Amino acid sequence: MFDFLSRYKYNEREGHSKDVAKERLQLVLIHDRTSVTPELLNVLREEIMAVIERYMEIDYQGLEIAVERSTGRRAALVANVPIRRVKTGQK
Amino acid sequence: MGRVIVITSGKGGVGKTTSVANLGTGLAMLGRRVVMVDADIGLRNLDVVLGLENRIVYDLVDVAEGNCRMRQALIKDKRYDHLFLLPAAQTKDKSAVTPEQMRQICRELAEEFDYVLVDSPAGIEQGFRNAIAGAQEAIIVTTPEVAAVRDADRIIGLLDSFGLRQPKLVLNRIRPDMVRKGDMMDIEDVVEILAIPILGVIPDDEAIIISTNRGEPAVLDQSCRAGLAYRNIVRRLEGEEVPLMNLQEAQGLLALVKRLVGMGGR
Ligand SMILES: Nc1ncnc2c1ncn2[C@@H]1O[C@H](COP(=O)(O)OP(=O)(O)OP(=O)(O)O)[C@@H](O)[C@H]1O
Ligand SMILES: [Mg+2]
C-alpha cells in the first residue's frame, strides 16, 4: 500500500499535486494581476467603513474585505460587512 | 497584407522557437508564403532548429541599419521555396533594433508574405517589446508548470497594455501519463487559469529533440504526435475547426507504433 502511494506521489492530506499547483496559481495570480497591496486594502477598508458607518452599526469581528477571482481574467473586490443595526433617523 | 503573429512567453525555454519552426514549416506545407523572423537578438536559435545555420550572410540588424536589402537577408528554406528565415544578429545586443524599426520590417514583410511569424525572446524587456512591436496577433507558449503559467499570465497582461488583445495559447510538453495521475495540470486547468482561448496542445515528445538535432522540424514527420499536434494548429490558424488531440488515446496507440518503428531500427 505504501509502495502504491509513493509511486503515485499522491498525498492523502494535500491531494493531487496538480490541484495544489492550480490553487497556488489562482491565489498568486490575483495579486499579480491587481497589484493591490495590503496597505491599499487597509486604506480602502477604512474609507469604505467610514461611509457605511454613517448609516449602520457594523460588526467589526466578522468584517472581511479582499480581492478575489471573478469571471475570466477579472478580479473582484469582495466585502462582507455584517450589520449590527441600521441607524435610525438617517436618510 | 499578411498576418504578423508573434510567438512569445514569459518563462524561457518553453518552446517558442520550436513552435515558430514547426508552424512556419507547417504553413509552408499548405502552400502559404511564410517568413519566420528571429527577434531573439544575441541568442540566435531559429536557424539551427531549421537546419539553415550555414547559409546566413546578413541578419535582422543589418536590415534595420540598412546595410543590406531585405531580399539579401532572407534565407530560403531547404525544403520549401516559399518559406524564409530572417535570422537574428548574433553579435549585437538587444537594443540594436528599435520597436519602430521592427514595425517597419514587419510591415514590409507582410506585403509579400501570407504569414510573418516572429520568434520572441523570453521575458518582458526590450527584446520582448521589439518582438511584439510589429505584430497584430500573439501566440503565448507555456508548459503546464506553476512558474511558466504564472509568467504567461504576466505576459497576457503586458500584451493587453500594448494593444494585443485576445492572445491565443499553445500548451507545450503535456505528459498524458502525469496528467492521468493528477501530477500535471491538464488543458482545462491551464485554460481556466489564464482565461484565453486555446490554439493547441503539444505533447512532450522526444521526436522534437531528435528532429531538432537533425534540423528538420517535427511537423514534417507524419509519424510523431508532436508533428500531428503542430499540423492541427496550422489548420486552426487557417480557420479550420480541428478538435484538440486526445492525448490519452494517442498514447496507447503511439506506444505501439513506436515499438513497431523501433524494431525497424529507427
Ligand atoms: N514538445 C516538446 N517535447 C520535447 N522537447 C521539447 C518540446 N518542446 C520544446 N522542447 C525542447 O525544449 C527546449 C527549449 O525549446 P525552445 O528552444 O523551443 O524554447 P524557447 O521558448 O524558444 O527558449 P528561449 O526562451 O531560450 O528562446 C529545446 O531543447 C526543445 O527541443
Ligand atoms: Mg527561443
Short mmCIF file of C-alpha atoms and ligand atoms in Angstrom, two decimals:
data_model
loop_
_atom_site.label_atom_id
_atom_site.label_comp_id
_atom_site.label_asym_id
_atom_site.label_seq_id
_atom_site.Cartn_x
_atom_site.Cartn_y
_atom_site.Cartn_z
CA MET A 1 0.00 0.00 0.00
CA PHE A 2 2.79 2.37 0.93
CA ASP A 3 4.51 1.46 -2.27
CA PHE A 4 1.40 2.28 -4.27
CA LEU A 5 1.07 5.68 -2.64
CA SER A 6 4.67 6.69 -3.06
CA ARG A 7 4.68 5.60 -6.67
CA TYR A 8 1.73 7.84 -7.45
CA LYS A 9 3.04 10.59 -5.23
CA TYR A 10 -0.47 11.09 -4.00
CA ASN A 11 -0.54 12.76 -0.65
CA GLU A 12 -3.63 11.88 1.41
CA ARG A 13 -3.63 15.22 3.13
CA GLU A 14 -2.84 17.54 0.24
CA GLY A 15 -4.42 15.63 -2.65
CA HIS A 16 -3.10 15.51 -6.20
CA SER A 17 -0.13 17.76 -6.81
CA LYS A 18 -1.81 19.36 -9.82
CA ASP A 19 -4.66 20.56 -7.62
CA VAL A 20 -2.16 22.10 -5.24
CA ALA A 21 -0.45 23.78 -8.22
CA LYS A 22 -3.72 25.13 -9.52
CA GLU A 23 -4.79 26.51 -6.18
CA ARG A 24 -1.45 28.19 -5.56
CA LEU A 25 -1.51 29.70 -9.02
CA GLN A 26 -5.00 31.08 -8.62
CA LEU A 27 -4.01 32.77 -5.39
CA VAL A 28 -0.75 34.23 -6.61
CA LEU A 29 -2.31 35.49 -9.83
CA ILE A 30 -4.95 37.52 -8.05
CA HIS A 31 -2.15 39.55 -6.54
CA ASP A 32 -0.05 39.62 -9.72
CA ARG A 33 -2.98 40.90 -11.75
CA THR A 34 -4.35 43.57 -9.48
CA SER A 35 -1.26 44.67 -7.60
CA VAL A 36 -3.42 45.62 -4.64
CA THR A 37 -1.06 45.97 -1.71
CA PRO A 38 -2.16 45.20 1.86
CA GLU A 39 -1.65 48.91 2.62
CA LEU A 40 -4.04 49.95 -0.13
CA LEU A 41 -6.55 47.40 1.09
CA ASN A 42 -6.32 48.86 4.60
CA VAL A 43 -6.92 52.40 3.43
CA LEU A 44 -9.82 51.19 1.33
CA ARG A 45 -11.31 49.33 4.25
CA GLU A 46 -11.22 52.39 6.48
CA GLU A 47 -12.76 54.72 3.95
CA ILE A 48 -15.49 52.32 2.95
CA MET A 49 -16.33 51.66 6.59
CA ALA A 50 -16.48 55.34 7.33
CA VAL A 51 -19.22 55.70 4.73
CA ILE A 52 -21.17 52.65 5.85
CA GLU A 53 -20.96 53.66 9.49
CA ARG A 54 -22.90 56.79 8.80
CA TYR A 55 -25.90 54.56 8.22
CA MET A 56 -25.24 51.33 10.06
CA GLU A 57 -23.53 49.82 13.05
CA ILE A 58 -21.04 47.23 11.87
CA ASP A 59 -19.76 44.05 13.49
CA TYR A 60 -16.01 44.53 13.13
CA GLN A 61 -15.26 40.94 14.17
CA GLY A 62 -16.91 39.48 11.08
CA LEU A 63 -15.71 42.12 8.66
CA GLU A 64 -13.96 40.85 5.53
CA ILE A 65 -12.59 42.75 2.59
CA ALA A 66 -10.49 41.01 -0.05
CA VAL A 67 -9.62 40.90 -3.71
CA GLU A 68 -10.89 37.67 -5.17
CA ARG A 69 -11.07 35.97 -8.50
CA SER A 70 -14.09 36.88 -10.56
CA THR A 71 -15.11 35.72 -14.04
CA GLY A 72 -12.48 35.32 -16.76
CA ARG A 73 -9.35 37.34 -16.07
CA ARG A 74 -11.18 39.82 -13.82
CA ALA A 75 -10.62 40.25 -10.14
CA ALA A 76 -13.33 41.49 -7.78
CA LEU A 77 -13.21 43.48 -4.58
CA VAL A 78 -15.41 41.46 -2.27
CA ALA A 79 -16.67 42.84 1.02
CA ASN A 80 -18.63 41.04 3.68
CA VAL A 81 -19.89 43.57 6.21
CA PRO A 82 -22.07 42.11 8.98
CA ILE A 83 -24.61 44.66 10.18
CA ARG A 84 -25.40 45.01 13.88
CA ARG A 85 -28.16 47.50 13.41
CA VAL A 86 -29.33 50.15 10.98
CA LYS A 87 -29.10 53.58 12.49
CA THR A 88 -32.47 55.29 12.69
CA GLY A 89 -33.07 58.90 11.90
CA GLN A 90 -30.74 58.63 8.92
CA LYS A 91 -32.00 59.07 5.45
CA MET B 1 -1.43 42.04 -46.40
CA GLY B 2 -0.23 39.00 -44.48
CA ARG B 3 -0.74 38.23 -40.82
CA VAL B 4 2.03 39.20 -38.42
CA ILE B 5 1.98 36.84 -35.45
CA VAL B 6 4.40 36.99 -32.53
CA ILE B 7 5.15 33.80 -30.62
CA THR B 8 6.07 34.70 -27.08
CA SER B 9 6.26 33.52 -23.46
CA GLY B 10 7.18 34.82 -20.04
CA LYS B 11 9.43 31.99 -18.94
CA GLY B 12 12.29 30.90 -21.15
CA GLY B 13 12.76 27.50 -22.73
CA VAL B 14 9.08 26.62 -23.01
CA GLY B 15 9.12 26.01 -26.78
CA LYS B 16 8.75 29.31 -28.66
CA THR B 17 11.50 28.69 -31.19
CA THR B 18 10.39 25.09 -31.69
CA SER B 19 6.86 26.32 -32.28
CA VAL B 20 7.87 29.01 -34.78
CA ALA B 21 9.92 26.48 -36.78
CA ASN B 22 7.10 23.94 -36.82
CA LEU B 23 4.26 26.36 -37.50
CA GLY B 24 6.23 28.13 -40.22
CA THR B 25 7.13 24.87 -41.91
CA GLY B 26 3.59 23.55 -41.41
CA LEU B 27 2.06 26.60 -43.06
CA ALA B 28 4.52 26.26 -45.93
CA MET B 29 3.43 22.62 -46.32
CA LEU B 30 -0.03 24.01 -47.11
CA GLY B 31 1.46 26.30 -49.75
CA ARG B 32 1.40 29.51 -47.74
CA ARG B 33 4.17 32.05 -48.25
CA VAL B 34 5.84 32.32 -44.85
CA VAL B 35 8.71 34.24 -43.30
CA MET B 36 10.00 33.49 -39.81
CA VAL B 37 11.71 36.37 -38.04
CA ASP B 38 14.17 35.55 -35.27
CA ALA B 39 13.86 38.51 -32.91
CA ASP B 40 15.94 36.89 -30.18
CA ILE B 41 18.92 39.12 -30.82
CA GLY B 42 22.19 37.89 -29.35
CA LEU B 43 20.77 34.39 -28.88
CA ARG B 44 20.21 33.23 -32.42
CA ASN B 45 18.48 29.82 -32.42
CA LEU B 46 15.84 29.54 -35.10
CA ASP B 47 18.49 28.97 -37.79
CA VAL B 48 19.80 25.78 -36.17
CA VAL B 49 16.35 24.43 -35.41
CA LEU B 50 15.58 24.81 -39.13
CA GLY B 51 18.98 23.50 -40.23
CA LEU B 52 19.83 26.77 -42.01
CA GLU B 53 22.79 27.90 -39.91
CA ASN B 54 25.33 27.60 -42.72
CA ARG B 55 23.54 29.93 -45.08
CA ILE B 56 23.42 33.13 -43.08
CA VAL B 57 25.08 36.20 -44.53
CA TYR B 58 23.05 39.16 -43.30
CA ASP B 59 20.70 39.45 -40.36
CA LEU B 60 17.85 41.43 -38.84
CA VAL B 61 20.12 44.18 -37.54
CA ASP B 62 21.72 44.57 -40.98
CA VAL B 63 18.26 45.11 -42.43
CA ALA B 64 17.32 47.57 -39.68
CA GLU B 65 20.54 49.53 -40.17
CA GLY B 66 20.27 49.49 -43.94
CA ASN B 67 23.49 47.51 -44.51
CA CYS B 68 21.63 45.31 -46.96
CA ARG B 69 18.29 44.98 -48.68
CA MET B 70 15.60 42.75 -47.21
CA ARG B 71 15.94 40.28 -50.10
CA GLN B 72 19.61 39.75 -49.36
CA ALA B 73 19.00 38.89 -45.71
CA LEU B 74 16.16 36.41 -46.25
CA ILE B 75 17.30 32.80 -46.24
CA LYS B 76 15.34 30.33 -48.27
CA ASP B 77 14.37 27.08 -46.57
CA LYS B 78 15.87 23.79 -47.79
CA ARG B 79 12.51 22.18 -48.38
CA TYR B 80 10.10 24.90 -49.47
CA ASP B 81 10.95 27.78 -51.77
CA HIS B 82 8.15 29.93 -50.33
CA LEU B 83 9.49 29.60 -46.75
CA PHE B 84 12.09 32.06 -45.49
CA LEU B 85 14.05 32.96 -42.38
CA LEU B 86 15.19 36.41 -41.32
CA PRO B 87 17.91 35.49 -38.80
CA ALA B 88 18.75 37.32 -35.60
CA ALA B 89 22.07 39.08 -35.19
CA GLN B 90 24.37 37.03 -33.02
CA THR B 91 26.92 39.67 -32.12
CA LYS B 92 24.81 42.68 -31.25
CA ASP B 93 22.75 43.27 -28.13
CA LYS B 94 19.01 43.57 -27.74
CA SER B 95 18.94 47.33 -28.13
CA ALA B 96 20.45 47.10 -31.62
CA VAL B 97 16.91 47.31 -33.01
CA THR B 98 14.14 49.70 -32.03
CA PRO B 99 10.41 48.91 -31.91
CA GLU B 100 9.90 51.38 -34.75
CA GLN B 101 12.41 49.54 -36.94
CA MET B 102 10.70 46.24 -36.13
CA ARG B 103 7.32 47.69 -37.09
CA GLN B 104 8.78 48.81 -40.38
CA ILE B 105 10.39 45.44 -41.10
CA CYS B 106 7.19 43.53 -40.29
CA ARG B 107 5.13 45.88 -42.46
CA GLU B 108 7.48 45.34 -45.38
CA LEU B 109 7.40 41.55 -44.95
CA ALA B 110 3.62 41.43 -44.58
CA GLU B 111 3.29 42.92 -48.04
CA GLU B 112 4.98 39.91 -49.57
CA PHE B 113 4.12 37.02 -47.29
CA ASP B 114 0.90 35.41 -46.09
CA TYR B 115 2.40 34.89 -42.64
CA VAL B 116 5.13 36.69 -40.72
CA LEU B 117 5.97 34.65 -37.60
CA VAL B 118 8.11 36.48 -35.06
CA ASP B 119 10.13 34.41 -32.57
CA SER B 120 10.30 36.46 -29.39
CA PRO B 121 12.90 36.24 -26.64
CA ALA B 122 11.62 35.25 -23.19
CA GLY B 123 10.96 37.89 -20.59
CA ILE B 124 9.48 41.34 -20.50
CA GLU B 125 12.36 43.56 -21.52
CA GLN B 126 13.47 45.42 -24.61
CA GLY B 127 13.75 42.29 -26.76
CA PHE B 128 10.17 41.36 -25.99
CA ARG B 129 8.99 44.87 -26.80
CA ASN B 130 10.76 44.76 -30.13
CA ALA B 131 9.33 41.36 -30.98
CA ILE B 132 5.74 42.42 -30.37
CA ALA B 133 6.06 45.86 -31.96
CA GLY B 134 5.07 44.83 -35.48
CA ALA B 135 2.56 42.11 -34.59
CA GLN B 136 -1.20 42.15 -34.88
CA GLU B 137 -1.69 38.77 -33.22
CA ALA B 138 0.06 36.92 -30.43
CA ILE B 139 0.52 33.29 -29.51
CA ILE B 140 1.62 32.54 -25.96
CA VAL B 141 3.51 29.33 -25.32
CA THR B 142 3.60 27.78 -21.88
CA THR B 143 4.25 24.44 -20.24
CA PRO B 144 1.82 23.19 -17.58
CA GLU B 145 4.04 24.23 -14.68
CA VAL B 146 3.37 26.80 -11.98
CA ALA B 147 6.18 29.23 -12.84
CA ALA B 148 5.59 29.06 -16.60
CA VAL B 149 1.84 29.63 -16.26
CA ARG B 150 2.39 32.49 -13.83
CA ASP B 151 4.79 34.18 -16.23
CA ALA B 152 2.40 33.55 -19.13
CA ASP B 153 -0.26 35.41 -17.18
CA ARG B 154 2.05 38.36 -16.75
CA ILE B 155 2.69 38.41 -20.49
CA ILE B 156 -1.04 38.33 -21.24
CA GLY B 157 -1.43 41.46 -19.13
CA LEU B 158 1.52 43.14 -20.82
CA LEU B 159 0.35 42.28 -24.34
CA ASP B 160 -3.01 43.77 -23.45
CA SER B 161 -1.37 47.02 -22.37
CA PHE B 162 0.39 47.13 -25.76
CA GLY B 163 -2.90 46.66 -27.58
CA LEU B 164 -2.51 42.96 -28.39
CA ARG B 165 -5.82 41.68 -27.08
CA GLN B 166 -7.01 38.08 -27.15
CA PRO B 167 -3.71 36.23 -27.49
CA LYS B 168 -4.01 32.50 -28.11
CA LEU B 169 -2.49 29.77 -26.01
CA VAL B 170 -0.24 26.88 -27.00
CA LEU B 171 0.23 24.43 -24.18
CA ASN B 172 3.50 22.58 -24.72
CA ARG B 173 5.11 19.48 -23.24
CA ILE B 174 1.99 17.87 -21.84
CA ARG B 175 2.66 14.42 -20.44
CA PRO B 176 -0.51 12.35 -20.58
CA ASP B 177 0.84 9.83 -18.06
CA MET B 178 1.40 12.55 -15.46
CA VAL B 179 -1.94 14.20 -16.22
CA ARG B 180 -3.65 10.87 -15.67
CA LYS B 181 -2.02 10.51 -12.25
CA GLY B 182 -3.04 14.01 -11.26
CA ASP B 183 0.56 15.20 -11.20
CA MET B 184 0.35 17.64 -14.08
CA MET B 185 -2.19 20.34 -14.81
CA ASP B 186 -4.40 19.47 -17.76
CA ILE B 187 -5.58 21.65 -20.63
CA GLU B 188 -8.77 22.67 -18.81
CA ASP B 189 -6.83 23.68 -15.70
CA VAL B 190 -4.47 25.98 -17.56
CA VAL B 191 -7.22 27.43 -19.75
CA GLU B 192 -9.35 28.11 -16.70
CA ILE B 193 -6.50 29.94 -15.00
CA LEU B 194 -5.28 32.01 -17.93
CA ALA B 195 -8.75 32.54 -19.42
CA ILE B 196 -7.61 32.91 -23.03
CA PRO B 197 -8.59 30.73 -26.00
CA ILE B 198 -6.53 27.59 -26.60
CA LEU B 199 -4.92 27.21 -30.01
CA GLY B 200 -3.35 23.83 -29.43
CA VAL B 201 -1.67 21.29 -27.20
CA ILE B 202 1.71 19.72 -27.93
CA PRO B 203 2.69 16.53 -26.14
CA ASP B 204 6.12 16.17 -24.63
CA ASP B 205 7.75 14.14 -27.36
CA GLU B 206 11.32 13.02 -27.85
CA ALA B 207 10.72 13.39 -31.58
CA ILE B 208 11.07 17.15 -31.01
CA ILE B 209 14.59 16.71 -29.70
CA ILE B 210 15.53 14.24 -32.42
CA SER B 211 14.16 16.47 -35.17
CA THR B 212 15.93 19.48 -33.69
CA ASN B 213 19.18 17.50 -33.73
CA ARG B 214 18.70 16.98 -37.43
CA GLY B 215 17.49 20.48 -38.19
CA GLU B 216 14.22 19.16 -39.60
CA PRO B 217 11.07 20.33 -37.84
CA ALA B 218 8.90 17.52 -36.41
CA VAL B 219 5.87 18.81 -38.31
CA LEU B 220 7.37 17.17 -41.43
CA ASP B 221 7.33 13.79 -39.70
CA GLN B 222 3.96 12.16 -40.33
CA SER B 223 4.51 9.54 -37.64
CA CYS B 224 5.08 11.60 -34.50
CA ARG B 225 2.46 13.02 -32.18
CA ALA B 226 4.07 16.43 -31.77
CA GLY B 227 4.14 16.77 -35.56
CA LEU B 228 0.43 16.00 -35.77
CA ALA B 229 -0.25 18.48 -32.97
CA TYR B 230 1.55 21.21 -34.93
CA ARG B 231 -0.26 20.32 -38.16
CA ASN B 232 -3.53 20.68 -36.25
CA ILE B 233 -2.53 24.14 -35.03
CA VAL B 234 -1.64 25.15 -38.57
CA ARG B 235 -5.12 24.16 -39.74
CA ARG B 236 -6.67 26.16 -36.92
CA LEU B 237 -4.60 29.21 -37.91
CA GLU B 238 -6.06 28.74 -41.36
CA GLY B 239 -9.53 28.96 -39.88
CA GLU B 240 -10.43 25.28 -39.80
CA GLU B 241 -12.14 23.81 -36.76
CA VAL B 242 -9.99 20.92 -35.58
CA PRO B 243 -10.75 19.18 -32.29
CA LEU B 244 -7.95 19.04 -29.72
CA MET B 245 -5.93 15.85 -29.84
CA ASN B 246 -7.00 13.15 -27.44
CA LEU B 247 -3.65 12.64 -25.78
CA GLN B 248 -4.77 9.79 -23.55
CA GLU B 249 -5.84 7.72 -26.52
CA ALA B 250 -2.93 8.73 -28.68
CA GLN B 251 -0.57 7.40 -26.04
CA GLY B 252 -1.56 3.77 -26.19
CA LEU B 253 -1.63 3.76 -29.95
CA LEU B 254 1.61 5.59 -30.28
CA ALA B 255 3.44 3.44 -27.79
CA LEU B 256 2.51 0.56 -30.06
CA VAL B 257 3.56 2.31 -33.25
CA LYS B 258 6.82 3.39 -31.62
CA ARG B 259 7.59 -0.16 -30.64
CA LEU B 260 6.98 -1.29 -34.19
CA VAL B 261 9.07 1.51 -35.68
CA GLY B 262 11.74 0.82 -33.05
CA MET B 263 12.00 -2.76 -34.34
CA GLY B 264 12.55 -1.38 -37.79
CA GLY B 265 15.69 0.25 -36.44
CA ARG B 266 14.77 3.88 -36.12
N1 LIG C 1 7.04 19.24 -27.02
C1 LIG C 1 8.32 19.07 -26.68
N2 LIG C 1 8.78 17.84 -26.34
C2 LIG C 1 10.09 17.66 -26.01
N3 LIG C 1 11.00 18.63 -26.01
C3 LIG C 1 10.61 19.88 -26.31
C4 LIG C 1 9.26 20.16 -26.67
N4 LIG C 1 9.17 21.49 -26.94
C5 LIG C 1 10.40 22.01 -26.75
N5 LIG C 1 11.26 21.06 -26.38
C6 LIG C 1 12.71 21.24 -26.08
O1 LIG C 1 12.82 22.25 -25.10
C7 LIG C 1 13.96 23.06 -25.33
C8 LIG C 1 13.58 24.52 -25.41
O2 LIG C 1 12.77 24.74 -26.54
P1 LIG C 1 12.84 26.12 -27.37
O3 LIG C 1 14.24 26.48 -27.68
O4 LIG C 1 11.89 25.99 -28.50
O5 LIG C 1 12.26 27.11 -26.27
P2 LIG C 1 12.25 28.70 -26.31
O6 LIG C 1 10.98 29.08 -25.61
O7 LIG C 1 12.45 29.20 -27.69
O8 LIG C 1 13.51 29.04 -25.41
P3 LIG C 1 14.19 30.52 -25.19
O9 LIG C 1 13.32 31.20 -24.20
O10 LIG C 1 15.54 30.20 -24.65
O11 LIG C 1 14.21 31.19 -26.52
C9 LIG C 1 14.59 22.56 -26.62
O12 LIG C 1 15.65 21.72 -26.30
C10 LIG C 1 13.47 21.78 -27.28
O13 LIG C 1 13.97 20.74 -28.07
MG MG C 2 13.88 30.65 -28.42
#
